[in-house]
Coordinates of C-alpha atoms in Angstrom, one line a residue:
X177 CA 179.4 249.1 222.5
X178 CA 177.1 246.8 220.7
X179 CA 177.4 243.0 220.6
X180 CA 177.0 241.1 217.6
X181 CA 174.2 238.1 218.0
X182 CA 173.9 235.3 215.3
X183 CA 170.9 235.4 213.2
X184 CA 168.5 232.3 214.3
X185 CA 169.0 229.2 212.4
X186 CA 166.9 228.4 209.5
X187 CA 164.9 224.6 209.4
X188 CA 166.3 222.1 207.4
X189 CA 165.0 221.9 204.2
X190 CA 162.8 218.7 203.6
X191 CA 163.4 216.4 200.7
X192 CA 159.4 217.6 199.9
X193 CA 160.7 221.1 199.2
X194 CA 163.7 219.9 197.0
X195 CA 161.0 217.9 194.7
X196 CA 162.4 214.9 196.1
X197 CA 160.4 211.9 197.8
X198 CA 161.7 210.6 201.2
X199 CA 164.3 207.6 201.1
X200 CA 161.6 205.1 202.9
X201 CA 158.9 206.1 200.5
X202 CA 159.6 202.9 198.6
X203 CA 159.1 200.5 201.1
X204 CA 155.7 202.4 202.2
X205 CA 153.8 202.1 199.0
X206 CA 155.0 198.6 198.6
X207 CA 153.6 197.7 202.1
X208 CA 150.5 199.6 201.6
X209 CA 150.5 198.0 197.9
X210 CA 150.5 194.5 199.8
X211 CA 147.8 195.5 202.0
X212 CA 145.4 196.7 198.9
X213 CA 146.2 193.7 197.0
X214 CA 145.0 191.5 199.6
X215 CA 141.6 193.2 200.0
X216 CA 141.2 194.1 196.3
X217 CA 141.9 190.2 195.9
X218 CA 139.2 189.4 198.5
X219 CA 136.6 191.8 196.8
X220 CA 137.1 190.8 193.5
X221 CA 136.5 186.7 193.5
X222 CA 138.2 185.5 196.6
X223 CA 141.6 185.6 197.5
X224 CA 144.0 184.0 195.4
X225 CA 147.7 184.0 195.6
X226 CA 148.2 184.5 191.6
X227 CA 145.0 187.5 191.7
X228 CA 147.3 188.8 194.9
X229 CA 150.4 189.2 193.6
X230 CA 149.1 190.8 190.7
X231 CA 147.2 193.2 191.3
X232 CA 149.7 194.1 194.5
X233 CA 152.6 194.8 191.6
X234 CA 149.7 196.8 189.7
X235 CA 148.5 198.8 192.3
X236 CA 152.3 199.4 193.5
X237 CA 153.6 200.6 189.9
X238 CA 150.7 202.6 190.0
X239 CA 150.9 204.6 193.0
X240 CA 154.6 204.8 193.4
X241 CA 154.7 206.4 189.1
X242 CA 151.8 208.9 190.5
X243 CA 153.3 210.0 193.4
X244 CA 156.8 210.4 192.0
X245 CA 155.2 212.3 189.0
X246 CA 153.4 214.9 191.6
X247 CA 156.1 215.5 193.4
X248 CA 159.5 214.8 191.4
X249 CA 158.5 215.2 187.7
X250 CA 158.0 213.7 185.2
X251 CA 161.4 212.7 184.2
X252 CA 161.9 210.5 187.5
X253 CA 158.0 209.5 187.0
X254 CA 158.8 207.9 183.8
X255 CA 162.4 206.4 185.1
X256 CA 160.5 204.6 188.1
X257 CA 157.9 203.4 186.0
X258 CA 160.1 201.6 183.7
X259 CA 162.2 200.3 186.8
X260 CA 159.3 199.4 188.4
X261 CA 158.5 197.6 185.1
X262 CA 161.6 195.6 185.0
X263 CA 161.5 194.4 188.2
X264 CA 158.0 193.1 187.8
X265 CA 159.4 191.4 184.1
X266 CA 162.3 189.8 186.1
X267 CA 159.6 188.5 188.8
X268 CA 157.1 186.9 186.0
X269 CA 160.7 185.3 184.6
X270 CA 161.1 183.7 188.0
X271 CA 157.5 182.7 188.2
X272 CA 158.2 179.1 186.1
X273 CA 161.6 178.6 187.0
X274 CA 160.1 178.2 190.8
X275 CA 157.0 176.6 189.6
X276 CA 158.9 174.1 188.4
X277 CA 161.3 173.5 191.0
X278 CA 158.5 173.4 193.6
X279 CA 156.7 170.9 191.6
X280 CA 159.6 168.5 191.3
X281 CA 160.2 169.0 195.1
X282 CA 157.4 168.4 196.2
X283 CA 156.6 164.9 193.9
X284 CA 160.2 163.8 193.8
X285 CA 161.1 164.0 197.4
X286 CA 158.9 161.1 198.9
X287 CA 160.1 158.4 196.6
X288 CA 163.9 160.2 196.1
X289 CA 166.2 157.9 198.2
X290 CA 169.1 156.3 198.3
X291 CA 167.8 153.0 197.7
X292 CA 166.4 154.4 194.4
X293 CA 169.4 155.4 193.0
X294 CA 171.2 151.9 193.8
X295 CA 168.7 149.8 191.9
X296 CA 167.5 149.4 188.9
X297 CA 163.5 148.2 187.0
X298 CA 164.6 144.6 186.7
X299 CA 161.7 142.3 187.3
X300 CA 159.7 144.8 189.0
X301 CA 156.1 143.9 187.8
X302 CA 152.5 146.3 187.9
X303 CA 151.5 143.6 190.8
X304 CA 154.4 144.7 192.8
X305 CA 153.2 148.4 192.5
X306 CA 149.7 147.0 193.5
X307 CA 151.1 145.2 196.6
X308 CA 152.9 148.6 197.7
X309 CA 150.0 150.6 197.3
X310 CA 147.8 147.9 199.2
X311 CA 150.9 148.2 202.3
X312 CA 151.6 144.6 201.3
X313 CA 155.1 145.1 200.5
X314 CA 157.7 148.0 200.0
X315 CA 158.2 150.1 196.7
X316 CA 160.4 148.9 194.6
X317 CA 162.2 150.0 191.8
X318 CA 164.8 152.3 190.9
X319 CA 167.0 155.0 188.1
X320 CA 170.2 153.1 188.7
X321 CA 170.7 151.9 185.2
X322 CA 169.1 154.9 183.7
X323 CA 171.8 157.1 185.8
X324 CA 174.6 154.5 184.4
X325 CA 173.0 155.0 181.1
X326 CA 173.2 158.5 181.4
X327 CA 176.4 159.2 182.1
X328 CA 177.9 156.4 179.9
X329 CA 176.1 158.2 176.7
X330 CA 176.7 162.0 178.0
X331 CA 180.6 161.0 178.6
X332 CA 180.7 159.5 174.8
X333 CA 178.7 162.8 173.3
X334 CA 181.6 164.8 175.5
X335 CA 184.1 163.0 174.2
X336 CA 183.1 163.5 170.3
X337 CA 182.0 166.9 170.5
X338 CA 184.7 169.1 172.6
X339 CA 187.4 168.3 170.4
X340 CA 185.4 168.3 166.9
X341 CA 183.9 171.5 168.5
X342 CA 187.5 173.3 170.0
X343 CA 189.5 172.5 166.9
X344 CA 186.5 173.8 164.2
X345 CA 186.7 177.2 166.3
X346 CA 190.2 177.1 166.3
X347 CA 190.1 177.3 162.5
X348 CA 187.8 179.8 162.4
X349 CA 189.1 182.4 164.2
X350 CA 192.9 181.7 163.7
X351 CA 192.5 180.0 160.2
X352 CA 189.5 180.6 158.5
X353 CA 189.0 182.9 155.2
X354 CA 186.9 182.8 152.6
X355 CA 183.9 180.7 151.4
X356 CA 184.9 177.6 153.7
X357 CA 184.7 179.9 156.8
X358 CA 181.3 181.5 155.7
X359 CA 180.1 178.3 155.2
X360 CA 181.2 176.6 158.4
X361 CA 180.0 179.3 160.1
X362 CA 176.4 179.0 158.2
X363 CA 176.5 175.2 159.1
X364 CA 177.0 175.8 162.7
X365 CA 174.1 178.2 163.0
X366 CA 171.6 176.2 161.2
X367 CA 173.0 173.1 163.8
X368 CA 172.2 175.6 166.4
X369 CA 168.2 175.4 165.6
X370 CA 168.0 172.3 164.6
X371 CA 165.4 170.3 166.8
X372 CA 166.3 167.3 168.8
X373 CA 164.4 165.0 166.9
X374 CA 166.1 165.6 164.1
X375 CA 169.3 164.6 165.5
X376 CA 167.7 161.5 166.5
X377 CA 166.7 160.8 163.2
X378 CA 169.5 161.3 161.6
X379 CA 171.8 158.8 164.0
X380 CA 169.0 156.1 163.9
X381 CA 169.4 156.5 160.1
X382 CA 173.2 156.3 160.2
X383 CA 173.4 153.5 162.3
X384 CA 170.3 151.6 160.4
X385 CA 172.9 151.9 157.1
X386 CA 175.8 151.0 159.0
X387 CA 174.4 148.2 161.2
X388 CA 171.0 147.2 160.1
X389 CA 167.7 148.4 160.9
X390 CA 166.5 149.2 164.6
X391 CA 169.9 149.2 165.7
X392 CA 170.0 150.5 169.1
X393 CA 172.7 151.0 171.7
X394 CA 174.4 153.9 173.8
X395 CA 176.9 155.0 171.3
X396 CA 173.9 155.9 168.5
X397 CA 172.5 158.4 171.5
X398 CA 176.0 159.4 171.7
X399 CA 176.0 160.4 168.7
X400 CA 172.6 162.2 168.1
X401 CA 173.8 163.8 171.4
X402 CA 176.9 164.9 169.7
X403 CA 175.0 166.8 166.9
X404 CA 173.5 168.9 169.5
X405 CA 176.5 169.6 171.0
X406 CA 179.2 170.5 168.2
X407 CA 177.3 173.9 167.1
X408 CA 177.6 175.2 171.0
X409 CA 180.6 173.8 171.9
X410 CA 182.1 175.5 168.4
X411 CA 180.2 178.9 168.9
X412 CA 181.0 179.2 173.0
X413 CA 185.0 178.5 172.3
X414 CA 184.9 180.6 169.2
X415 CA 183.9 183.6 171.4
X416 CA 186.2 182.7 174.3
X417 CA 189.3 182.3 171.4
X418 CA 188.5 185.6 169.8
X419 CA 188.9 187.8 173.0
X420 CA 192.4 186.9 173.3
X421 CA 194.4 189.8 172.6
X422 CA 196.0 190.1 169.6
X423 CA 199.2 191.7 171.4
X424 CA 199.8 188.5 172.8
X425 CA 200.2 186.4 169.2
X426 CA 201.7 189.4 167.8
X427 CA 204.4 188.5 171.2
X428 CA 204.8 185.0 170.3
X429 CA 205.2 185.6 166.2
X430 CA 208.0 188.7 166.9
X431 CA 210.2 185.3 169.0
X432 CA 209.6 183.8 166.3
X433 CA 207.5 181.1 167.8
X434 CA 204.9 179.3 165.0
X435 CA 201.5 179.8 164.5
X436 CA 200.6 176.0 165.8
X437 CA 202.6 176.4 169.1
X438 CA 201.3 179.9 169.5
X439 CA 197.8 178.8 169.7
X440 CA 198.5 175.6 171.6
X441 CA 200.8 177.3 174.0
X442 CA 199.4 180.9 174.4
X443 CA 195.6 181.4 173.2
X444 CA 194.2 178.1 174.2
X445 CA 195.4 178.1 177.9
X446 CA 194.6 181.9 177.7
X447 CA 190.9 181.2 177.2
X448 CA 190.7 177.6 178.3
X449 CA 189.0 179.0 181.4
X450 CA 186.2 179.7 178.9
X451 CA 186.6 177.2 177.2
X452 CA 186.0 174.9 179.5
X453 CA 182.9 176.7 181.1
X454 CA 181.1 176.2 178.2
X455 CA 182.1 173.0 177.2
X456 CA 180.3 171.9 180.3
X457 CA 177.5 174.0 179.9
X458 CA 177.1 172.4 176.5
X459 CA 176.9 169.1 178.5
X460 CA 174.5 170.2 181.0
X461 CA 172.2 171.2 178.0
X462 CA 171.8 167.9 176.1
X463 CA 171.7 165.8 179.1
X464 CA 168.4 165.9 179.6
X465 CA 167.1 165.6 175.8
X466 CA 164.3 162.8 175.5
X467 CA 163.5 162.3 171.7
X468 CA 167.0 161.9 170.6
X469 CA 167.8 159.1 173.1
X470 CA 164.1 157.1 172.8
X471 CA 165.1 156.9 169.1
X472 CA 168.4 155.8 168.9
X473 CA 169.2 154.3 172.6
X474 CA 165.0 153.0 173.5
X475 CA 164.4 151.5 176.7
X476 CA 165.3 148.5 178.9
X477 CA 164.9 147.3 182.7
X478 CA 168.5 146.3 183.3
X479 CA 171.6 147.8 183.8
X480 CA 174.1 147.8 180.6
X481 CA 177.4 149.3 180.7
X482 CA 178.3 148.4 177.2
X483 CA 177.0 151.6 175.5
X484 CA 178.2 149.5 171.9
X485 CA 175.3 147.2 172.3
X486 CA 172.0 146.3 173.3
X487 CA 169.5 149.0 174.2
X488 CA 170.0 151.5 177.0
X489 CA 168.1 153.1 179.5
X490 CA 169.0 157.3 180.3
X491 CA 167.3 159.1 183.0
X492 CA 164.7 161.4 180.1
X493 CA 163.5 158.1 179.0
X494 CA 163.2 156.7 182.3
X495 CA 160.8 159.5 183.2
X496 CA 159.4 159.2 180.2
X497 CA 158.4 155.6 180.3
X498 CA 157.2 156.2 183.7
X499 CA 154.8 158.9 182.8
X500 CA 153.5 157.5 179.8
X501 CA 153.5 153.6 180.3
X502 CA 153.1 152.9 184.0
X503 CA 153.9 149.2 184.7
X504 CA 150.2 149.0 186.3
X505 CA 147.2 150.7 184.2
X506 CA 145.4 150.3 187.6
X507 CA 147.9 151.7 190.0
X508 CA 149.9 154.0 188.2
X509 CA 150.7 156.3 190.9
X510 CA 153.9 154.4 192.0
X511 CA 155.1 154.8 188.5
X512 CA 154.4 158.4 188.6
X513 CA 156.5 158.8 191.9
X514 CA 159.4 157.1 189.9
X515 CA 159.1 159.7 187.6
X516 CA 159.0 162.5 189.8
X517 CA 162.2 161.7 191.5
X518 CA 163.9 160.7 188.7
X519 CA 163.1 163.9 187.3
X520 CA 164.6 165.3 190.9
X521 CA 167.8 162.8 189.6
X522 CA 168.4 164.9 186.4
X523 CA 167.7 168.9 187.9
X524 CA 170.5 167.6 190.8
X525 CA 172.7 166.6 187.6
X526 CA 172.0 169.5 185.8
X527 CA 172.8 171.8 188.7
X528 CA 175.6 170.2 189.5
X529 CA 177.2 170.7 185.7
X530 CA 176.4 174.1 186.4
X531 CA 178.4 174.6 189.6
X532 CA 181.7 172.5 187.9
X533 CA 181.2 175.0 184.7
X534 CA 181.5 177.6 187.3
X535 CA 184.5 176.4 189.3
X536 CA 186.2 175.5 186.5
X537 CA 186.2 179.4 185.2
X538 CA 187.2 180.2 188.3
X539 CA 190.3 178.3 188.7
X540 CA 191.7 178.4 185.1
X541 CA 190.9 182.2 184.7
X542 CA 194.1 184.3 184.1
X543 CA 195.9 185.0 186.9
X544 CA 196.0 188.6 186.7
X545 CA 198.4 190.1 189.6
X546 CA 202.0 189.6 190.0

């Protein structure tokens, strides 16, 4: 009587013999990728962070195509190049957007502090920047009226623009037909390229017609603000209003409920999480616009909260005057510092918009469960 024995065990087929690269082979060429940049950066020149990083993502998109194309195919060759590709495009993208941060960290933190945003240019003089630099007395000098200034004109702008801007979408997606849509619609994307200047120009001129020539004051920045505002405020809450569903005013019209109280009670608060979202982000991009305000608001050392007269100081023309006019053509560099961390002032404000846009789509969104 024989007894049956099992037949041995055959290896486990490597991912080499299935036309497959290993899992980790990723991280290898990238490492090695580092480790040839760095020496083809020395060889060629010196090293150099920008000559580093570059030919590192060259010699990695490179190797890792090659190698995939040996032993895959060329089908996953070609998708790794082109994800390869996209990665390296979404690194260049971050290249200026840390640039620039970095820059305005660097130059705005020494002079950022909270005495600088609590007091304002008034009778600080070039010889007091001369005295600091000599150590014979403290920096002076602040943003405090250009932050008033700031908000006082943004908060005006706002409060032209979202409802100009909510009910002129409201028409055109609930209302609008015919010519007078088309042509809305045409208005609103030639507003949308507009430059800033322009809008500038155009409330200086209103306000020079109105009031007299070189009339300046908060309210005119308001409104050249205002201008640059209304096309994305209309075009943001035209998009939220028009992925309501339709099953939802078809609910409302079969109670018989009206068209007005429809919209006011069941679209708007439907998309007013969108709404909202890009009302602020419609804030947070005029905010910091420079030509528009140095035309119609200009410049001044004190503080003014009365944005319906006299000239008023924002936080672009602040840096701007800074840069470009430093109170002492011998010592400019305390100048410059007040620039740099005003500029600091505005990215915090900017980034801070952004956050509230984002909070306030989260909270009003549509509850969705039961």
């Amino acid at each position: 009587m024989s007894v049956a024995t099992k037949p041995p065990a055959s290896p486990a087929p490597s991912s080499l013999a299935h036309n497959q690269l290993p899992r980790y082979t990723t991280q290898v060429v990238l490492a090695a990728s580092i480790a040839a940049g760095a020496g083809l950066s020395v060889v060629f020149g010196g090293f150099s962070p920008v000559r580093f990083a570059v030919l590192s993502v060259l010699v990695f998109i490179v190797v890792n195509t090659v190698l995939s194309a040996v032993v895959e195919g060329r089908r996953k060759a070609v998708d790794k190049l082109v994800t390869s590709l996209v990665y390296a495009a979404f690194g260049i993208a971050l290249v200026p957007l840390i640039s620039v941060i970095w820059s305005v960290l660097d130059n705005g933190l020494e002079r950022f502090s909270l005495d600088f945003l609590q007091t304002s240019m008034r009778n600080v003089t070039g010889l007091n920047d001369q005295q600091a630099l000599e150590g014979a007395a403290p920096y002076i000098g602040g943003a405090y009226h250009a932050i008033v200034g700031t908000f006082l004109i943004t908060a005006l702008a706002s409060i032209i623009s979202v409802p100009i801007g909510l009910l002129t979408s409201i028409y055109l997606v609930e209302y609008g037909r015919g010519r007078l849509a088309r042509a809305i619609t045409f208005f609103v994307d030639v507003m949308t390229g507009i430059p800033s200047i322009v809008a500038g120009l155009f409330a200086a001129a209103l306000f020079a017609v109105l009031f007299g020539v070189g009339t300046r004051n908060g309210f005119a920045g308001a409104v050249a603000l205002s201008v640059l505002m209304i096309p994305v405020v209309v075009r943001s809450s035209e998009e939220m209003l028009r992925i309501v569903p339709n099953e939802l005013r078809e609910a409302a019209y079969a109670l018989g409920v009206p068209k007005w109280r429809t919209i006011v009670r069941v679209v708007v608060p439907t998309a007013i999480s969108g709404i909202a979202s890009g009302a602020t982000l419609a804030i947070a991009r005029v905010v910091g616009e420079t030509a528009p305000l140095i035309v119609t608001a200009g410049f001044t050392a004190s503080i003014n909260t009365n944005p319906f007269s006299d000239w008023m100081m924002s936080l672009p023309a602040y840096v701007y005057s800074q840069a470009m006019r430093p109170l002492s053509g011998s010592s400019p560099q305390p100048s410059f510092d007040r620039a740099w961390a005003a500029a600091l002032t505005l990215i915090l404000i900017v980034m801070l918009l952004n956050l509230v846009a984002r909070l306030i789509a989260r909270l009003f969104a549509p509850k969705t469960g039961r």
